[in-house]
């Protein structure tokens, strides 16, 4: 699984995803605003800003079940359009309501998502992208399941 910044404001669907270059690994167009701790479990909620119009609260919660999994919840507030990079890898396969990240034991899915994620080829890799139109508030949930 390739790690890149989670959000970008792209001009068009085929625009390249912003990548860190050289020693500068900072995200492009994102500003980290700190974190707080949630509930008695003291799980972190990360806060960042996308451009000048969108704010994100980002946190993960474990999910009970036979296989290990977590749900990442992204609460995006403001108004505007943004793209979410859900995964990037050599190969991503859509299967049974989710996406298998080939070469890893990871499967991702999006409970409650109305938009259809797209898989595209870019820069020698596959990218799983979701285009979000935010009006006041959008919540995106991404489930990560490990296939053991």
XYZ file of N, CA and C in Angstrom:
444
model
N 0.853 -1.174 0.000
C 0.000 0.000 0.000
C 0.892 1.228 0.000
N 0.621 2.145 -0.900
C 1.404 3.367 -1.029
C 0.782 4.450 -0.162
N 1.615 5.204 0.554
C 1.112 6.273 1.416
C 1.284 7.612 0.718
N 0.204 8.337 0.599
C 0.197 9.679 0.031
C -0.794 10.512 0.830
N -0.845 11.803 0.556
C -1.809 12.641 1.259
C -3.219 12.200 0.898
N -4.165 12.301 1.860
C -5.501 11.754 1.610
C -6.406 12.609 0.725
N -6.213 13.921 0.713
C -7.100 14.806 -0.033
C -6.313 15.702 -0.975
N -6.963 16.079 -2.092
C -6.401 17.075 -3.010
C -7.546 17.739 -3.760
N -7.340 18.982 -4.114
C -8.295 19.693 -4.952
C -7.732 19.680 -6.367
N -8.238 18.739 -7.168
C -7.758 18.548 -8.534
C -8.596 19.363 -9.511
N -7.942 19.866 -10.558
C -8.645 20.627 -11.589
C -9.523 19.747 -12.471
N -9.106 18.478 -12.619
C -9.845 17.560 -13.485
C -9.582 16.118 -13.019
N -10.411 15.198 -13.464
C -10.337 13.812 -13.005
C -9.029 13.115 -13.372
N -8.376 13.551 -14.442
C -7.124 12.892 -14.839
C -5.872 13.658 -14.405
N -6.039 14.692 -13.575
C -4.876 15.446 -13.065
C -4.053 14.543 -12.145
N -2.730 14.652 -12.188
C -1.905 13.803 -11.323
C -2.107 14.129 -9.844
N -2.030 13.078 -9.022
C -2.143 13.258 -7.577
C -0.867 13.920 -7.062
N -0.969 14.923 -6.173
C 0.245 15.568 -5.652
C 1.084 14.567 -4.845
N 2.375 14.558 -5.109
C 3.279 13.634 -4.421
C 4.432 14.399 -3.797
N 4.929 13.841 -2.722
C 6.113 14.414 -2.082
C 7.304 14.253 -3.016
N 8.135 15.268 -3.056
C 9.320 15.223 -3.917
C 10.559 15.446 -3.080
N 11.572 14.630 -3.313
C 12.831 14.785 -2.587
C 12.623 14.635 -1.088
N 13.187 15.547 -0.333
C 13.090 15.481 1.124
C 11.853 16.178 1.673
N 11.123 16.888 0.831
C 9.926 17.593 1.262
C 8.739 16.628 1.235
N 8.358 16.084 2.389
C 7.272 15.107 2.452
C 5.960 15.730 2.928
N 5.909 17.047 3.009
C 4.683 17.707 3.456
C 3.581 17.585 2.406
N 2.357 17.492 2.888
C 1.202 17.421 1.993
C 1.005 18.762 1.294
N 0.597 18.710 0.050
C 0.361 19.913 -0.750
C -1.101 20.343 -0.611
N -1.335 21.578 -0.170
C -2.690 22.100 -0.045
C -3.410 21.709 1.236
N -2.718 21.010 2.145
C -3.301 20.618 3.432
C -2.527 21.281 4.560
N -3.246 21.703 5.594
C -2.613 22.303 6.761
C -3.072 21.548 8.004
N -2.131 20.968 8.739
C -2.453 20.257 9.971
C -2.835 21.269 11.038
N -3.962 21.041 11.716
C -4.465 21.981 12.722
C -4.433 21.405 14.132
N -3.833 20.234 14.303
C -3.713 19.651 15.638
C -4.593 18.433 15.807
N -4.741 18.024 17.068
C -5.579 16.875 17.369
C -6.174 17.024 18.756
N -7.220 16.255 19.010
C -7.827 16.171 20.333
C -8.039 14.693 20.625
N -8.354 14.375 21.886
C -8.575 12.985 22.267
C -10.057 12.760 22.536
N -10.586 11.683 21.965
C -12.009 11.386 22.008
C -12.318 10.361 23.098
N -13.325 10.619 23.879
C -13.910 9.703 24.862
C -12.892 9.133 25.842
N -13.378 8.201 26.649
C -12.499 7.615 27.664
C -11.423 6.710 27.072
N -11.590 6.238 25.833
C -10.539 5.446 25.175
C -9.377 6.323 24.712
N -9.596 7.636 24.686
C -8.572 8.619 24.326
C -7.997 8.373 22.922
N -8.896 8.109 21.965
C -8.477 7.952 20.575
C -8.292 9.335 19.957
N -7.264 9.514 19.149
C -7.035 10.846 18.566
C -7.996 11.170 17.420
N -8.394 12.427 17.368
C -9.130 12.989 16.233
C -8.200 14.035 15.627
N -7.761 13.805 14.394
C -6.860 14.730 13.725
C -7.670 15.771 12.968
N -7.222 17.009 13.028
C -7.920 18.128 12.414
C -6.992 18.768 11.388
N -7.459 18.913 10.154
C -6.668 19.626 9.161
C -7.571 20.390 8.214
N -6.963 21.288 7.486
C -7.681 22.152 6.555
C -7.228 21.843 5.139
N -8.206 21.832 4.211
C -7.928 21.637 2.793
C -8.150 22.975 2.112
N -7.100 23.544 1.550
C -7.225 24.850 0.924
C -7.708 25.863 1.933
N -8.614 26.741 1.510
C -9.121 27.763 2.435
C -10.587 27.550 2.796
N -11.232 26.502 2.254
C -12.681 26.379 2.438
C -13.144 25.124 3.168
N -12.297 24.130 3.357
C -12.744 22.856 3.932
C -11.925 22.475 5.161
N -12.593 21.973 6.202
C -11.943 21.462 7.419
C -12.295 19.988 7.570
N -11.342 19.191 8.066
C -11.538 17.755 8.210
C -11.247 17.330 9.641
N -12.142 16.509 10.195
C -11.897 15.779 11.437
C -11.753 14.318 11.026
N -10.634 13.692 11.371
C -10.251 12.376 10.872
C -9.938 11.470 12.058
N -10.692 10.383 12.192
C -10.399 9.442 13.267
C -10.793 8.024 12.875
N -10.253 7.054 13.599
C -10.513 5.638 13.335
C -11.080 4.976 14.582
N -11.978 4.004 14.345
C -12.562 3.235 15.432
C -12.455 1.749 15.103
N -12.087 0.913 16.080
C -12.053 -0.534 15.831
C -13.463 -1.070 15.635
N -13.577 -2.146 14.849
C -14.863 -2.777 14.583
C -14.782 -4.218 15.086
N -15.754 -4.622 15.891
C -15.792 -5.993 16.399
C -16.152 -6.939 15.259
N -15.555 -8.122 15.268
C -15.857 -9.108 14.241
C -14.829 -10.207 14.207
N -15.054 -11.170 13.323
C -14.153 -12.313 13.220
C -12.779 -11.931 12.694
N -12.731 -10.961 11.771
C -11.459 -10.509 11.214
C -11.162 -9.103 11.715
N -9.876 -8.780 11.880
C -9.541 -7.426 12.349
C -9.937 -6.373 11.321
N -10.572 -5.298 11.818
C -10.931 -4.203 10.925
C -11.094 -2.921 11.728
N -10.987 -1.804 11.021
C -11.245 -0.487 11.600
C -12.087 0.300 10.604
N -12.809 1.281 11.112
C -13.526 2.220 10.252
C -12.927 3.596 10.458
N -12.469 4.194 9.381
C -11.954 5.556 9.404
C -13.113 6.477 9.048
N -13.352 7.460 9.906
C -14.419 8.417 9.640
C -13.808 9.783 9.358
N -14.204 10.348 8.234
C -13.734 11.660 7.804
C -14.935 12.597 7.751
N -14.956 13.563 8.638
C -16.022 14.553 8.666
C -15.464 15.810 7.998
N -16.012 16.163 6.840
C -15.521 17.298 6.060
C -16.565 18.405 6.147
N -16.143 19.582 6.616
C -17.056 20.716 6.788
C -16.629 21.858 5.871
N -17.622 22.577 5.357
C -17.360 23.712 4.477
C -18.125 23.543 3.183
N -17.635 24.182 2.143
C -18.267 24.091 0.826
C -17.188 24.019 -0.236
N -17.320 23.050 -1.127
C -16.365 22.916 -2.217
C -16.248 21.476 -2.675
N -15.376 21.274 -3.640
C -15.121 19.947 -4.190
C -13.724 19.506 -3.786
N -13.614 18.235 -3.451
C -12.317 17.678 -3.082
C -12.290 16.209 -3.497
N -11.104 15.725 -3.797
C -10.899 14.318 -4.136
C -10.238 13.630 -2.952
N -10.653 12.389 -2.689
C -10.098 11.578 -1.614
C -9.376 10.386 -2.221
N -8.117 10.212 -1.863
C -7.326 9.060 -2.306
C -7.489 7.962 -1.267
N -8.329 6.984 -1.556
C -8.633 5.912 -0.612
C -7.533 4.856 -0.569
N -6.841 4.646 -1.690
C -5.753 3.666 -1.753
C -4.973 3.889 -3.039
N -3.713 3.483 -2.999
C -2.871 3.480 -4.201
C -1.957 2.266 -4.102
N -1.842 1.526 -5.193
C -1.044 0.295 -5.188
C -0.752 -0.106 -6.628
N 0.025 -1.167 -6.794
C 0.300 -1.668 -8.140
C -0.976 -2.150 -8.821
N -1.902 -2.704 -8.015
C -3.156 -3.190 -8.568
C -4.244 -3.115 -7.499
N -5.449 -2.702 -7.913
C -6.624 -2.638 -7.047
C -7.768 -3.290 -7.812
N -8.458 -4.235 -7.167
C -9.530 -4.974 -7.835
C -10.840 -4.775 -7.081
N -11.881 -4.350 -7.814
C -13.209 -4.232 -7.214
C -13.822 -5.617 -7.121
N -14.356 -5.938 -5.934
C -14.887 -7.278 -5.733
C -15.852 -7.296 -4.556
N -17.058 -7.799 -4.777
C -18.055 -8.031 -3.730
C -18.255 -6.823 -2.810
N -18.519 -5.670 -3.402
C -18.828 -4.486 -2.611
C -17.638 -3.810 -1.957
N -16.432 -4.184 -2.347
C -15.234 -3.566 -1.785
C -14.107 -3.610 -2.792
N -12.911 -3.299 -2.310
C -11.741 -3.211 -3.187
C -10.572 -3.933 -2.533
N -10.021 -4.914 -3.243
C -8.851 -5.641 -2.754
C -7.597 -4.935 -3.229
N -6.707 -4.670 -2.292
C -5.433 -4.045 -2.607
C -4.447 -5.184 -2.860
N -4.172 -5.451 -4.131
C -3.346 -6.589 -4.526
C -1.929 -6.415 -3.974
N -1.360 -7.514 -3.466
C -0.020 -7.464 -2.901
C -0.027 -7.143 -1.417
N -1.217 -7.010 -0.848
C -1.337 -6.782 0.592
C -2.468 -7.669 1.095
N -2.688 -7.681 2.369
C -3.801 -8.438 2.940
C -4.972 -7.498 3.234
N -5.022 -6.363 2.561
C -5.992 -5.329 2.879
C -7.128 -5.271 1.867
N -8.319 -5.052 2.405
C -9.524 -4.825 1.604
C -10.180 -3.572 2.176
N -10.639 -2.675 1.305
C -11.318 -1.464 1.763
C -12.725 -1.426 1.176
N -13.634 -0.814 1.936
C -15.005 -0.614 1.467
C -15.513 0.693 2.065
N -16.675 1.122 1.597
C -17.191 2.439 1.974
C -18.665 2.343 2.370
N -18.929 1.979 3.638
C -20.322 1.908 4.080
C -20.996 3.275 3.941
N -22.199 3.273 3.455
C -23.032 4.483 3.366
C -22.611 5.461 2.272
N -21.679 5.103 1.410
C -21.230 6.016 0.360
C -22.181 5.963 -0.826
N -22.655 7.132 -1.248
C -23.532 7.206 -2.417
C -22.732 7.308 -3.713
N -21.612 8.024 -3.690
C -20.786 8.194 -4.890
C -20.073 6.878 -5.213
N -19.728 6.689 -6.468
C -19.003 5.491 -6.896
C -17.516 5.811 -6.971
N -16.683 5.115 -6.191
C -15.232 5.318 -6.321
C -14.768 4.948 -7.730
N -13.680 5.575 -8.152
C -13.115 5.238 -9.458
C -11.702 4.712 -9.276
N -11.345 3.734 -10.094
C -9.973 3.228 -10.137
C -9.351 3.785 -11.401
N -8.215 4.449 -11.247
C -7.549 5.001 -12.432
C -6.067 4.628 -12.397
N -5.475 4.645 -13.573
C -4.038 4.436 -13.737
C -3.397 5.809 -13.784
N -2.383 6.028 -12.950
C -1.690 7.311 -12.953
C -0.288 7.138 -12.401
N 0.691 7.603 -13.134
C 2.072 7.552 -12.656
C 2.583 6.151 -12.400
N 2.120 5.167 -13.174
C 2.601 3.796 -13.028
C 1.964 3.040 -11.871
N 0.837 3.513 -11.376
C 0.161 2.826 -10.276
C -1.343 2.963 -10.436
N -2.107 2.181 -9.691
C -3.561 2.291 -9.633
C -3.920 3.156 -8.430
N -4.909 4.024 -8.615
C -5.386 4.888 -7.539
C -6.895 4.702 -7.391
N -7.352 4.549 -6.161
C -8.762 4.454 -5.849
C -9.199 5.820 -5.320
N -9.983 6.547 -6.127
C -10.350 7.925 -5.822
C -11.852 8.090 -5.638
N -12.219 9.028 -4.762
C -13.615 9.395 -4.564
C -13.718 10.916 -4.689
N -14.592 11.360 -5.560
C -14.845 12.792 -5.740
C -15.985 13.196 -4.814
N -15.738 14.186 -3.960
C -16.725 14.615 -2.977
C -17.150 16.059 -3.244
N -18.440 16.278 -3.267
C -19.012 17.620 -3.376
C -19.531 17.959 -1.981
N -18.827 18.810 -1.272
C -19.165 19.120 0.115
C -20.035 20.369 0.157
N -21.190 20.240 0.792
C -22.057 21.392 1.046
C -22.392 21.344 2.526
N -21.786 22.216 3.277
C -21.891 22.297 4.731
C -21.134 21.158 5.421
N -21.562 19.900 5.214
C -20.867 18.783 5.867
C -21.073 17.498 5.091
N -20.008 16.719 4.964
C -20.049 15.391 4.366
C -19.288 14.460 5.290
N -19.836 13.268 5.501
C -19.126 12.258 6.294
C -18.815 11.087 5.387
N -17.554 10.716 5.351
C -17.089 9.579 4.566
C -16.548 8.538 5.532
N -17.059 7.311 5.400
C -16.566 6.207 6.220
C -15.855 5.214 5.316
N -14.642 4.845 5.719
C -13.862 3.861 4.967
C -13.500 2.738 5.916
N -13.898 1.528 5.556
C -13.579 0.361 6.370
C -12.340 -0.328 5.819
N -11.409 -0.634 6.711
C -10.196 -1.381 6.380
C -10.328 -2.757 7.018
N -10.253 -3.809 6.194
C -10.329 -5.185 6.693
C -9.072 -5.931 6.268
N -8.500 -6.657 7.208
C -7.310 -7.455 6.918
C -7.734 -8.891 6.679
N -7.303 -9.431 5.563
C -7.626 -10.816 5.196
C -6.494 -11.698 5.720
N -6.769 -12.392 6.789
C -5.735 -13.239 7.406
C -5.817 -14.669 6.944
